Amino acid sequence: MESQFDQVVDRADTLSVKWNKDAIKQYCANPDAEPFWVADMDFRAAKEIQDAALSAAKSGIYGYPHFDGVKEAFCDFANRRHGTRFTPGEVVTFPGVLVSISMLMQLLTREDDGVIVPLPAYKPFMDITRNLNRKLIPWPMRYNPQNHRFALDWESFDTLAGKAKLVVFCSPQNPTGDVFGRDELEKLARKAAEHHLAVVSDEIHADLSYAKHLSMAEVAKDFPIQCAVCMAPSKTFNVAGEHFSVVVTRDEELRNRLEAMKEQNRIGETSFFSTTVALAAYRHGYDWLMELIPYLEGNAALIESYLSDHCPGLAFVKPNASFVGLIDCSQVLPLLQEDEKAHPELYDPKLSPMGGTASRFFGIRARVCCNDGTWFGGGDAYRGFVRFNYGVRRASVLEAIRRMAEAVNQLKRC
Protein backbone atom coordinates (compact mmCIF):
# COMPACT_ATOMS: atom_id res chain seq x y z
CA MET A 1 0.00 0.00 0.00
CA GLU A 2 1.40 3.38 -1.01
CA SER A 3 2.14 5.79 1.80
CA GLN A 4 1.01 9.40 1.64
CA PHE A 5 4.73 10.20 1.77
CA ASP A 6 5.26 8.44 -1.58
CA GLN A 7 3.20 11.07 -3.37
CA VAL A 8 4.91 13.44 -5.77
CA VAL A 9 4.86 17.01 -4.47
CA ASP A 10 5.69 19.76 -6.94
CA ARG A 11 7.31 22.64 -5.05
CA ALA A 12 7.88 24.86 -8.07
CA ASP A 13 6.62 28.41 -7.54
CA THR A 14 6.08 27.84 -3.80
CA LEU A 15 8.80 30.28 -2.62
CA SER A 16 10.85 27.29 -1.43
CA VAL A 17 14.47 28.18 -0.71
CA LYS A 18 15.29 24.47 -0.89
CA TRP A 19 14.27 24.39 -4.57
CA ASN A 20 15.60 27.84 -5.45
CA LYS A 21 18.24 27.48 -8.18
CA ASP A 22 20.39 30.34 -6.91
CA ALA A 23 20.46 28.82 -3.43
CA ILE A 24 21.24 25.36 -4.80
CA LYS A 25 24.16 26.72 -6.80
CA GLN A 26 25.62 28.32 -3.67
CA TYR A 27 26.12 24.87 -2.15
CA CYS A 28 26.98 22.59 -5.07
CA ALA A 29 27.94 24.74 -8.09
CA ASN A 30 25.08 23.34 -10.21
CA PRO A 31 21.76 25.23 -10.15
CA ASP A 32 20.06 22.29 -11.86
CA ALA A 33 20.97 19.78 -9.16
CA GLU A 34 18.12 18.15 -7.24
CA PRO A 35 17.99 19.53 -3.68
CA PHE A 36 18.79 17.24 -0.75
CA TRP A 37 20.36 19.93 1.41
CA VAL A 38 18.45 22.23 3.78
CA ALA A 39 16.44 20.51 6.55
CA ASP A 40 13.04 20.93 4.92
CA MET A 41 10.98 17.87 3.93
CA ASP A 42 9.12 17.53 0.64
CA PHE A 43 5.97 16.23 2.35
CA ARG A 44 2.64 17.99 2.69
CA ALA A 45 1.70 18.85 6.25
CA ALA A 46 -1.05 16.88 7.98
CA LYS A 47 -4.52 17.59 6.63
CA GLU A 48 -5.59 19.09 9.94
CA ILE A 49 -2.77 21.63 9.68
CA GLN A 50 -3.69 22.45 6.10
CA ASP A 51 -7.35 22.89 7.08
CA ALA A 52 -6.46 25.24 9.95
CA ALA A 53 -4.22 27.36 7.69
CA LEU A 54 -6.86 27.50 4.96
CA SER A 55 -9.58 28.48 7.40
CA ALA A 56 -7.40 31.26 8.80
CA ALA A 57 -6.50 32.49 5.31
CA LYS A 58 -10.13 32.51 4.15
CA SER A 59 -11.18 34.77 7.01
CA GLY A 60 -9.60 37.66 5.13
CA ILE A 61 -8.71 39.37 8.40
CA TYR A 62 -5.18 39.09 9.72
CA GLY A 63 -5.11 41.50 12.64
CA TYR A 64 -3.47 41.27 16.02
CA PRO A 65 -4.13 37.75 17.30
CA HIS A 66 -5.04 36.39 20.71
CA PHE A 67 -4.63 32.67 21.30
CA ASP A 68 -5.66 30.57 24.29
CA GLY A 69 -4.05 27.30 25.26
CA VAL A 70 -0.85 27.58 23.22
CA LYS A 71 1.53 26.52 25.99
CA GLU A 72 -0.94 23.89 27.18
CA ALA A 73 -1.08 22.39 23.67
CA PHE A 74 2.70 22.09 23.57
CA CYS A 75 2.84 20.51 27.03
CA ASP A 76 0.10 18.01 26.18
CA PHE A 77 1.93 17.03 22.99
CA ALA A 78 5.30 16.67 24.77
CA ASN A 79 3.69 14.42 27.36
CA ARG A 80 2.01 12.28 24.70
CA ARG A 81 5.08 12.02 22.48
CA HIS A 82 7.81 11.68 25.13
CA GLY A 83 6.13 11.19 28.49
CA THR A 84 7.69 14.50 29.53
CA ARG A 85 5.59 16.50 32.00
CA PHE A 86 6.27 20.14 31.30
CA THR A 87 3.92 22.74 32.74
CA PRO A 88 2.71 25.88 30.91
CA GLY A 89 4.42 28.04 33.52
CA GLU A 90 7.80 26.64 32.45
CA VAL A 91 7.30 27.63 28.79
CA VAL A 92 8.23 30.83 26.94
CA THR A 93 7.15 31.19 23.31
CA PHE A 94 9.42 32.60 20.60
CA PRO A 95 9.37 33.27 16.85
CA GLY A 96 12.01 30.63 16.14
CA VAL A 97 14.66 28.55 17.90
CA LEU A 98 17.63 30.61 16.73
CA VAL A 99 16.12 33.79 18.15
CA SER A 100 15.73 32.10 21.52
CA ILE A 101 19.27 30.68 21.47
CA SER A 102 20.66 34.13 20.73
CA MET A 103 18.72 35.67 23.62
CA LEU A 104 19.68 32.90 26.01
CA MET A 105 23.34 33.29 25.09
CA GLN A 106 23.11 37.01 25.85
CA LEU A 107 21.50 36.31 29.22
CA LEU A 108 23.86 33.53 30.27
CA THR A 109 27.18 34.96 29.07
CA ARG A 110 29.02 38.23 28.55
CA GLU A 111 31.20 39.38 25.67
CA ASP A 112 34.46 37.42 25.46
CA ASP A 113 33.03 34.55 27.50
CA GLY A 114 33.64 31.08 26.10
CA VAL A 115 30.83 29.02 24.55
CA ILE A 116 31.37 25.30 23.99
CA VAL A 117 29.80 23.85 20.84
CA PRO A 118 30.17 20.14 19.96
CA LEU A 119 31.40 19.64 16.38
CA PRO A 120 30.29 18.96 13.75
CA ALA A 121 27.53 21.46 14.43
CA TYR A 122 24.66 23.30 12.82
CA LYS A 123 26.44 26.36 11.45
CA PRO A 124 24.14 29.04 12.98
CA PHE A 125 25.27 27.95 16.47
CA MET A 126 28.76 29.10 15.57
CA ASP A 127 27.51 32.20 13.75
CA ILE A 128 25.46 33.34 16.75
CA THR A 129 28.41 32.84 19.08
CA ARG A 130 30.75 34.90 16.92
CA ASN A 131 28.18 37.59 16.13
CA LEU A 132 27.63 38.15 19.85
CA ASN A 133 31.38 38.51 20.41
CA ARG A 134 31.63 35.34 22.45
CA LYS A 135 34.61 33.01 22.11
CA LEU A 136 33.68 29.87 20.23
CA ILE A 137 35.21 26.82 21.91
CA PRO A 138 34.91 23.83 19.56
CA TRP A 139 34.36 20.44 21.21
CA PRO A 140 35.04 17.95 18.38
CA MET A 141 33.25 14.64 18.66
CA ARG A 142 35.25 11.45 18.10
CA TYR A 143 34.55 9.60 14.86
CA ASN A 144 35.02 5.86 14.39
CA PRO A 145 35.51 5.14 10.67
CA GLN A 146 34.99 1.43 11.24
CA ASN A 147 31.41 1.62 12.55
CA HIS A 148 30.73 5.13 11.20
CA ARG A 149 29.61 6.54 14.53
CA PHE A 150 30.34 9.81 16.34
CA ALA A 151 30.71 10.04 20.12
CA LEU A 152 31.20 12.83 22.64
CA ASP A 153 34.85 13.25 23.65
CA TRP A 154 34.68 13.47 27.42
CA GLU A 155 38.46 13.33 27.80
CA SER A 156 38.79 16.83 26.37
CA PHE A 157 35.75 18.37 28.03
CA ASP A 158 37.27 19.33 31.41
CA THR A 159 40.06 21.32 29.77
CA LEU A 160 37.60 23.19 27.57
CA ALA A 161 35.14 23.77 30.40
CA GLY A 162 37.65 25.81 32.36
CA LYS A 163 37.50 28.45 29.62
CA ALA A 164 33.72 28.53 29.17
CA LYS A 165 30.45 29.78 30.66
CA LEU A 166 27.95 28.00 28.42
CA VAL A 167 27.44 24.80 26.43
CA VAL A 168 25.21 24.96 23.35
CA PHE A 169 24.13 21.34 23.07
CA CYS A 170 22.00 19.64 20.44
CA SER A 171 20.01 16.43 20.95
CA PRO A 172 19.21 14.79 18.62
CA GLN A 173 22.51 16.06 17.31
CA ASN A 174 22.65 17.87 13.99
CA PRO A 175 24.23 16.69 11.70
CA THR A 176 25.24 13.30 13.16
CA GLY A 177 21.72 12.22 14.15
CA ASP A 178 22.87 10.93 17.54
CA VAL A 179 20.22 10.70 20.27
CA PHE A 180 21.92 10.97 23.63
CA GLY A 181 20.84 8.68 26.46
CA ARG A 182 20.52 9.30 30.17
CA ASP A 183 24.13 8.41 30.97
CA GLU A 184 25.57 10.99 28.61
CA LEU A 185 23.06 13.69 29.54
CA GLU A 186 23.71 13.15 33.25
CA LYS A 187 27.44 13.29 32.61
CA LEU A 188 27.01 16.62 30.83
CA ALA A 189 24.84 17.98 33.65
CA ARG A 190 27.30 16.79 36.29
CA LYS A 191 30.29 18.35 34.53
CA ALA A 192 28.34 21.55 33.90
CA ALA A 193 27.65 21.77 37.63
CA GLU A 194 31.31 21.12 38.48
CA HIS A 195 32.49 23.88 36.14
CA HIS A 196 29.59 26.30 36.75
CA LEU A 197 28.40 26.10 33.15
CA ALA A 198 24.93 26.83 31.86
CA VAL A 199 23.42 24.55 29.19
CA VAL A 200 21.21 25.48 26.26
CA SER A 201 19.91 22.37 24.52
CA ASP A 202 18.47 22.58 21.00
CA GLU A 203 15.96 19.72 20.76
CA ILE A 204 14.22 20.78 17.56
CA HIS A 205 14.62 17.28 16.07
CA ALA A 206 13.50 15.47 19.24
CA ASP A 207 9.97 14.64 18.10
CA LEU A 208 11.43 12.76 15.13
CA SER A 209 13.52 10.37 17.25
CA TYR A 210 13.18 6.75 16.15
CA ALA A 211 13.44 5.52 19.74
CA LYS A 212 12.79 7.24 23.07
CA HIS A 213 14.08 10.78 23.47
CA LEU A 214 15.03 12.11 26.90
CA SER A 215 15.03 15.88 27.26
CA MET A 216 17.96 17.64 28.89
CA ALA A 217 15.34 19.54 30.90
CA GLU A 218 14.33 16.30 32.63
CA VAL A 219 17.92 15.49 33.56
CA ALA A 220 19.00 19.01 34.53
CA LYS A 221 16.33 19.35 37.23
CA ASP A 222 18.42 17.07 39.46
CA PHE A 223 21.56 19.21 39.14
CA PRO A 224 22.40 22.78 40.26
CA ILE A 225 22.74 24.21 36.76
CA GLN A 226 20.93 26.73 34.63
CA CYS A 227 19.38 24.89 31.72
CA ALA A 228 17.03 25.88 28.90
CA VAL A 229 15.62 23.60 26.19
CA CYS A 230 14.51 24.87 22.78
CA MET A 231 11.84 22.99 20.80
CA ALA A 232 9.51 23.70 17.88
CA PRO A 233 6.95 22.08 15.58
CA SER A 234 8.94 23.14 12.51
CA LYS A 235 10.95 19.99 11.74
CA THR A 236 8.41 17.68 13.35
CA PHE A 237 5.48 18.67 11.15
CA ASN A 238 7.36 20.22 8.19
CA VAL A 239 6.19 23.76 8.91
CA ALA A 240 9.58 25.47 9.14
CA GLY A 241 8.35 28.49 7.20
CA GLU A 242 6.07 29.43 10.11
CA HIS A 243 8.39 30.60 12.86
CA PHE A 244 7.10 29.33 16.19
CA SER A 245 9.15 27.80 19.00
CA VAL A 246 9.27 27.36 22.75
CA VAL A 247 11.89 27.59 25.45
CA VAL A 248 11.38 25.33 28.43
CA THR A 249 13.23 26.10 31.65
CA ARG A 250 12.50 25.18 35.23
CA ASP A 251 14.74 28.03 36.39
CA GLU A 252 12.24 30.71 37.40
CA GLU A 253 14.83 33.49 37.51
CA LEU A 254 16.08 32.67 34.01
CA ARG A 255 12.53 32.42 32.71
CA ASN A 256 11.65 35.85 34.14
CA ARG A 257 14.79 37.38 32.67
CA LEU A 258 13.98 35.83 29.30
CA GLU A 259 10.46 37.27 29.34
CA ALA A 260 11.88 40.68 30.31
CA MET A 261 14.41 40.54 27.48
CA LYS A 262 11.63 39.74 25.02
CA GLU A 263 9.83 42.86 26.18
CA GLN A 264 13.00 44.99 25.99
CA ASN A 265 13.55 43.88 22.39
CA ARG A 266 9.87 44.27 21.49
CA ILE A 267 9.52 40.61 20.59
CA GLY A 268 5.80 40.20 20.95
CA GLU A 269 3.59 37.18 20.62
CA THR A 270 4.15 34.72 17.81
CA SER A 271 2.37 35.59 14.57
CA PHE A 272 -1.21 34.90 13.50
CA PHE A 273 -0.40 32.19 10.96
CA SER A 274 2.57 30.62 12.75
CA THR A 275 0.56 30.13 15.93
CA THR A 276 -2.47 28.84 14.02
CA VAL A 277 -0.25 26.24 12.38
CA ALA A 278 1.56 25.34 15.61
CA LEU A 279 -1.70 24.83 17.52
CA ALA A 280 -3.12 22.59 14.80
CA ALA A 281 0.13 20.60 14.68
CA TYR A 282 0.34 20.02 18.42
CA ARG A 283 -3.37 19.27 18.80
CA HIS A 284 -4.02 17.19 15.69
CA GLY A 285 -0.74 16.14 14.03
CA TYR A 286 0.20 13.16 16.20
CA ASP A 287 -1.16 10.39 13.95
CA TRP A 288 0.50 11.94 10.89
CA LEU A 289 3.79 12.03 12.82
CA MET A 290 3.47 8.39 13.86
CA GLU A 291 3.18 7.45 10.19
CA LEU A 292 6.08 9.68 9.19
CA ILE A 293 8.69 8.37 11.63
CA PRO A 294 8.86 4.75 10.34
CA TYR A 295 8.87 6.07 6.78
CA LEU A 296 11.94 8.18 7.53
CA GLU A 297 13.60 5.28 9.33
CA GLY A 298 12.95 3.15 6.25
CA ASN A 299 14.58 5.75 4.02
CA ALA A 300 17.65 5.77 6.27
CA ALA A 301 17.88 1.97 6.14
CA LEU A 302 17.62 2.09 2.35
CA ILE A 303 20.52 4.54 2.05
CA GLU A 304 22.71 2.47 4.34
CA SER A 305 22.08 -0.80 2.51
CA TYR A 306 22.33 0.65 -1.01
CA LEU A 307 25.69 2.30 -0.40
CA SER A 308 27.02 -0.81 1.31
CA ASP A 309 25.98 -2.99 -1.65
CA HIS A 310 26.77 -0.67 -4.55
CA CYS A 311 29.44 1.80 -3.44
CA PRO A 312 31.62 0.73 -0.49
CA GLY A 313 33.59 3.96 -0.86
CA LEU A 314 30.60 5.83 0.55
CA ALA A 315 29.16 5.02 3.99
CA PHE A 316 26.04 6.35 5.63
CA VAL A 317 26.36 7.61 9.21
CA LYS A 318 22.90 6.28 9.96
CA PRO A 319 20.96 8.72 12.18
CA ASN A 320 18.73 7.75 15.08
CA ALA A 321 16.36 10.64 14.46
CA SER A 322 15.01 13.10 11.93
CA PHE A 323 15.64 13.18 8.18
CA VAL A 324 19.19 14.43 7.66
CA GLY A 325 22.32 12.33 7.90
CA LEU A 326 26.00 12.40 7.00
CA ILE A 327 27.51 10.39 4.18
CA ASP A 328 31.17 9.59 4.78
CA CYS A 329 33.06 10.16 1.52
CA SER A 330 36.53 10.21 3.08
CA GLN A 331 37.68 7.00 1.36
CA VAL A 332 37.03 8.48 -2.07
CA LEU A 333 37.94 12.10 -1.26
CA PRO A 334 41.34 11.79 -3.04
CA LEU A 335 39.49 10.82 -6.24
CA LEU A 336 37.17 13.81 -5.84
CA GLN A 337 40.15 16.09 -5.35
CA GLU A 338 41.76 14.73 -8.52
CA ASP A 339 38.58 15.58 -10.41
CA GLU A 340 38.70 19.04 -8.86
CA LYS A 341 42.28 19.58 -10.04
CA ALA A 342 41.41 18.37 -13.54
CA HIS A 343 38.38 20.67 -13.83
CA PRO A 344 39.04 23.77 -11.70
CA GLU A 345 36.50 25.79 -13.67
CA LEU A 346 33.69 23.51 -12.44
CA TYR A 347 34.84 23.52 -8.83
CA ASP A 348 35.51 27.26 -8.61
CA PRO A 349 34.62 28.30 -5.01
CA LYS A 350 33.23 31.57 -6.37
CA LEU A 351 30.42 29.57 -7.97
CA SER A 352 29.48 27.87 -4.69
CA PRO A 353 30.86 29.79 -1.69
CA MET A 354 28.81 27.66 0.75
CA GLY A 355 30.12 24.38 -0.68
CA GLY A 356 33.25 22.26 -0.71
CA THR A 357 34.92 19.61 -2.82
CA ALA A 358 32.47 16.83 -1.94
CA SER A 359 29.27 18.85 -2.30
CA ARG A 360 30.49 20.30 -5.60
CA PHE A 361 31.38 16.86 -6.91
CA PHE A 362 27.91 15.45 -6.23
CA GLY A 363 26.26 18.59 -7.55
CA ILE A 364 28.23 18.50 -10.79
CA ARG A 365 28.59 14.76 -11.39
CA ALA A 366 25.39 13.40 -9.84
CA ARG A 367 23.03 16.40 -9.96
CA VAL A 368 22.48 16.04 -6.21
CA CYS A 369 22.78 19.06 -3.89
CA CYS A 370 23.96 18.29 -0.33
CA ASN A 371 25.51 20.37 2.43
CA ASP A 372 29.28 20.03 2.45
CA GLY A 373 30.87 18.80 5.67
CA THR A 374 32.93 21.98 5.95
CA TRP A 375 29.65 23.87 6.57
CA PHE A 376 29.49 22.22 10.01
CA GLY A 377 32.70 23.73 11.40
CA GLY A 378 36.09 22.27 12.18
CA GLY A 379 37.96 23.77 9.24
CA ASP A 380 38.77 20.82 6.98
CA ALA A 381 37.97 18.21 9.64
CA TYR A 382 34.68 17.21 8.00
CA ARG A 383 35.52 17.89 4.35
CA GLY A 384 35.10 14.17 3.67
CA PHE A 385 31.39 14.30 4.54
CA VAL A 386 28.18 15.62 3.03
CA ARG A 387 24.82 15.95 4.78
CA PHE A 388 21.96 14.36 2.86
CA ASN A 389 18.28 15.20 3.42
CA TYR A 390 16.16 12.06 3.02
CA GLY A 391 12.87 13.68 4.01
CA VAL A 392 11.52 13.07 0.51
CA ARG A 393 9.61 10.30 -1.28
CA ARG A 394 11.50 7.00 -1.23
CA ALA A 395 11.79 6.74 -5.00
CA SER A 396 13.58 10.09 -5.10
CA VAL A 397 15.96 9.06 -2.31
CA LEU A 398 16.87 5.86 -4.14
CA GLU A 399 17.43 7.63 -7.45
CA ALA A 400 19.64 10.31 -5.85
CA ILE A 401 21.74 7.77 -3.96
CA ARG A 402 22.03 5.68 -7.14
CA ARG A 403 23.39 8.70 -9.04
CA MET A 404 25.83 9.55 -6.25
CA ALA A 405 27.14 5.97 -6.15
CA GLU A 406 27.44 5.82 -9.94
CA ALA A 407 29.36 9.12 -10.02
CA VAL A 408 31.90 7.74 -7.55
CA ASN A 409 32.13 4.38 -9.30
CA GLN A 410 32.70 6.14 -12.61
CA LEU A 411 35.70 7.95 -11.10
CA LYS A 412 37.07 4.64 -9.85
CA ARG A 413 36.85 3.21 -13.38
CA CYS A 414 38.73 6.12 -14.93
Short mmCIF file of N, CA, C and O in Angstrom, two decimals, residues 19-63:
data_model
loop_
_atom_site.label_atom_id
_atom_site.label_comp_id
_atom_site.label_asym_id
_atom_site.label_seq_id
_atom_site.Cartn_x
_atom_site.Cartn_y
_atom_site.Cartn_z
N TRP A 19 14.34 24.63 -3.14
CA TRP A 19 14.27 24.39 -4.57
C TRP A 19 14.69 25.60 -5.40
O TRP A 19 14.58 25.59 -6.63
N ASN A 20 15.17 26.64 -4.75
CA ASN A 20 15.60 27.84 -5.45
C ASN A 20 16.96 27.58 -6.13
O ASN A 20 17.93 27.19 -5.47
N LYS A 21 17.04 27.81 -7.43
CA LYS A 21 18.24 27.48 -8.18
C LYS A 21 19.46 28.28 -7.73
O LYS A 21 20.58 27.75 -7.70
N ASP A 22 19.26 29.54 -7.39
CA ASP A 22 20.39 30.34 -6.91
C ASP A 22 20.94 29.79 -5.60
O ASP A 22 22.16 29.74 -5.39
N ALA A 23 20.03 29.39 -4.71
CA ALA A 23 20.46 28.82 -3.43
C ALA A 23 21.18 27.49 -3.65
O ALA A 23 22.22 27.21 -3.02
N ILE A 24 20.63 26.66 -4.51
CA ILE A 24 21.24 25.36 -4.80
C ILE A 24 22.67 25.54 -5.33
O ILE A 24 23.60 24.85 -4.89
N LYS A 25 22.84 26.47 -6.23
CA LYS A 25 24.16 26.72 -6.80
C LYS A 25 25.17 27.13 -5.74
O LYS A 25 26.36 26.77 -5.81
N GLN A 26 24.73 27.87 -4.74
CA GLN A 26 25.62 28.32 -3.67
C GLN A 26 26.29 27.15 -2.96
O GLN A 26 27.41 27.27 -2.46
N TYR A 27 25.62 26.01 -2.91
CA TYR A 27 26.12 24.87 -2.15
C TYR A 27 26.81 23.80 -3.00
O TYR A 27 27.64 23.06 -2.49
N CYS A 28 26.44 23.72 -4.30
CA CYS A 28 26.98 22.59 -5.07
C CYS A 28 27.43 22.96 -6.47
O CYS A 28 27.78 22.05 -7.25
N ALA A 29 27.43 24.25 -6.81
CA ALA A 29 27.94 24.74 -8.09
C ALA A 29 27.05 24.44 -9.28
O ALA A 29 27.36 24.87 -10.39
N ASN A 30 25.96 23.69 -9.09
CA ASN A 30 25.08 23.34 -10.21
C ASN A 30 23.65 23.73 -9.87
O ASN A 30 22.99 23.07 -9.08
N PRO A 31 23.12 24.79 -10.48
CA PRO A 31 21.76 25.23 -10.15
C PRO A 31 20.68 24.22 -10.54
O PRO A 31 19.56 24.30 -10.04
N ASP A 32 21.03 23.28 -11.41
CA ASP A 32 20.06 22.29 -11.86
C ASP A 32 20.11 20.99 -11.06
O ASP A 32 19.42 20.02 -11.40
N ALA A 33 20.93 20.96 -10.02
CA ALA A 33 20.97 19.78 -9.16
C ALA A 33 19.67 19.65 -8.38
O ALA A 33 19.00 20.65 -8.08
N GLU A 34 19.32 18.41 -8.03
CA GLU A 34 18.12 18.15 -7.24
C GLU A 34 18.45 18.40 -5.76
O GLU A 34 19.49 17.94 -5.28
N PRO A 35 17.60 19.12 -5.04
CA PRO A 35 17.99 19.53 -3.68
C PRO A 35 17.75 18.46 -2.61
O PRO A 35 16.64 18.00 -2.40
N PHE A 36 18.84 18.12 -1.93
CA PHE A 36 18.79 17.24 -0.75
C PHE A 36 19.63 17.89 0.35
O PHE A 36 20.37 17.23 1.04
N TRP A 37 19.48 19.20 0.50
CA TRP A 37 20.36 19.93 1.41
C TRP A 37 19.63 20.44 2.64
O TRP A 37 19.63 19.76 3.67
N VAL A 38 19.00 21.61 2.58
CA VAL A 38 18.45 22.23 3.78
C VAL A 38 17.41 21.32 4.45
O VAL A 38 16.72 20.54 3.77
N ALA A 39 17.31 21.40 5.78
CA ALA A 39 16.44 20.51 6.55
C ALA A 39 14.98 20.92 6.42
O ALA A 39 14.38 21.53 7.32
N ASP A 40 14.40 20.56 5.29
CA ASP A 40 13.04 20.93 4.92
C ASP A 40 12.51 19.75 4.11
O ASP A 40 13.05 19.42 3.05
N MET A 41 11.49 19.07 4.60
CA MET A 41 10.98 17.87 3.93
C MET A 41 10.07 18.23 2.76
O MET A 41 9.42 19.26 2.76
N ASP A 42 10.01 17.34 1.79
CA ASP A 42 9.12 17.53 0.64
C ASP A 42 7.80 16.79 0.84
O ASP A 42 7.29 16.14 -0.07
N PHE A 43 7.25 16.86 2.03
CA PHE A 43 5.97 16.23 2.35
C PHE A 43 4.94 17.30 2.71
O PHE A 43 5.26 18.27 3.39
N ARG A 44 3.71 17.09 2.28
CA ARG A 44 2.64 17.99 2.69
C ARG A 44 2.36 17.81 4.18
O ARG A 44 2.41 16.70 4.70
N ALA A 45 2.05 18.90 4.83
CA ALA A 45 1.70 18.85 6.25
C ALA A 45 0.42 18.04 6.44
O ALA A 45 -0.34 17.80 5.48
N ALA A 46 0.17 17.64 7.66
CA ALA A 46 -1.05 16.88 7.98
C ALA A 46 -2.28 17.67 7.54
O ALA A 46 -2.30 18.90 7.57
N LYS A 47 -3.31 16.95 7.13
CA LYS A 47 -4.52 17.59 6.63
C LYS A 47 -5.11 18.56 7.65
O LYS A 47 -5.63 19.62 7.28
N GLU A 48 -5.05 18.22 8.91
CA GLU A 48 -5.59 19.09 9.94
C GLU A 48 -4.85 20.43 9.98
O GLU A 48 -5.46 21.48 10.27
N ILE A 49 -3.54 20.39 9.72
CA ILE A 49 -2.77 21.63 9.68
C ILE A 49 -3.15 22.44 8.45
O ILE A 49 -3.35 23.66 8.52
N GLN A 50 -3.27 21.76 7.32
CA GLN A 50 -3.69 22.45 6.10
C GLN A 50 -5.06 23.10 6.28
O GLN A 50 -5.27 24.26 5.88
N ASP A 51 -5.99 22.36 6.89
CA ASP A 51 -7.35 22.89 7.08
C ASP A 51 -7.34 24.13 7.98
O ASP A 51 -8.06 25.11 7.71
N ALA A 52 -6.54 24.09 9.04
CA ALA A 52 -6.46 25.24 9.95
C ALA A 52 -5.88 26.46 9.24
O ALA A 52 -6.37 27.59 9.41
N ALA A 53 -4.83 26.25 8.42
CA ALA A 53 -4.22 27.36 7.69
C ALA A 53 -5.18 27.93 6.65
O ALA A 53 -5.29 29.15 6.50
N LEU A 54 -5.90 27.04 5.96
CA LEU A 54 -6.86 27.50 4.96
C LEU A 54 -7.99 28.29 5.59
O LEU A 54 -8.42 29.33 5.07
N SER A 55 -8.49 27.80 6.71
CA SER A 55 -9.58 28.48 7.40
C SER A 55 -9.14 29.88 7.84
O SER A 55 -9.89 30.85 7.69
N ALA A 56 -7.91 29.96 8.38
CA ALA A 56 -7.40 31.26 8.80
C ALA A 56 -7.24 32.20 7.61
O ALA A 56 -7.58 33.39 7.68
N ALA A 57 -6.72 31.66 6.49
CA ALA A 57 -6.50 32.49 5.31
C ALA A 57 -7.83 33.00 4.74
O ALA A 57 -7.93 34.15 4.31
N LYS A 58 -8.85 32.15 4.75
CA LYS A 58 -10.13 32.51 4.15
C LYS A 58 -10.89 33.57 4.95
O LYS A 58 -11.81 34.20 4.44
N SER A 59 -10.49 33.77 6.20
CA SER A 59 -11.18 34.77 7.01
C SER A 59 -11.01 36.17 6.41
O SER A 59 -11.86 37.03 6.57
N GLY A 60 -9.87 36.36 5.74
CA GLY A 60 -9.60 37.66 5.13
C GLY A 60 -9.21 38.74 6.10
O GLY A 60 -9.00 39.90 5.72
N ILE A 61 -9.09 38.40 7.37
CA ILE A 61 -8.71 39.37 8.40
C ILE A 61 -7.51 38.82 9.15
O ILE A 61 -7.58 37.74 9.73
N TYR A 62 -6.42 39.57 9.14
CA TYR A 62 -5.18 39.09 9.72
C TYR A 62 -4.63 40.10 10.73
O TYR A 62 -3.47 40.50 10.70
N GLY A 63 -5.48 40.50 11.65
CA GLY A 63 -5.11 41.50 12.64
C GLY A 63 -4.34 40.91 13.79
O GLY A 63 -3.91 39.76 13.78
#
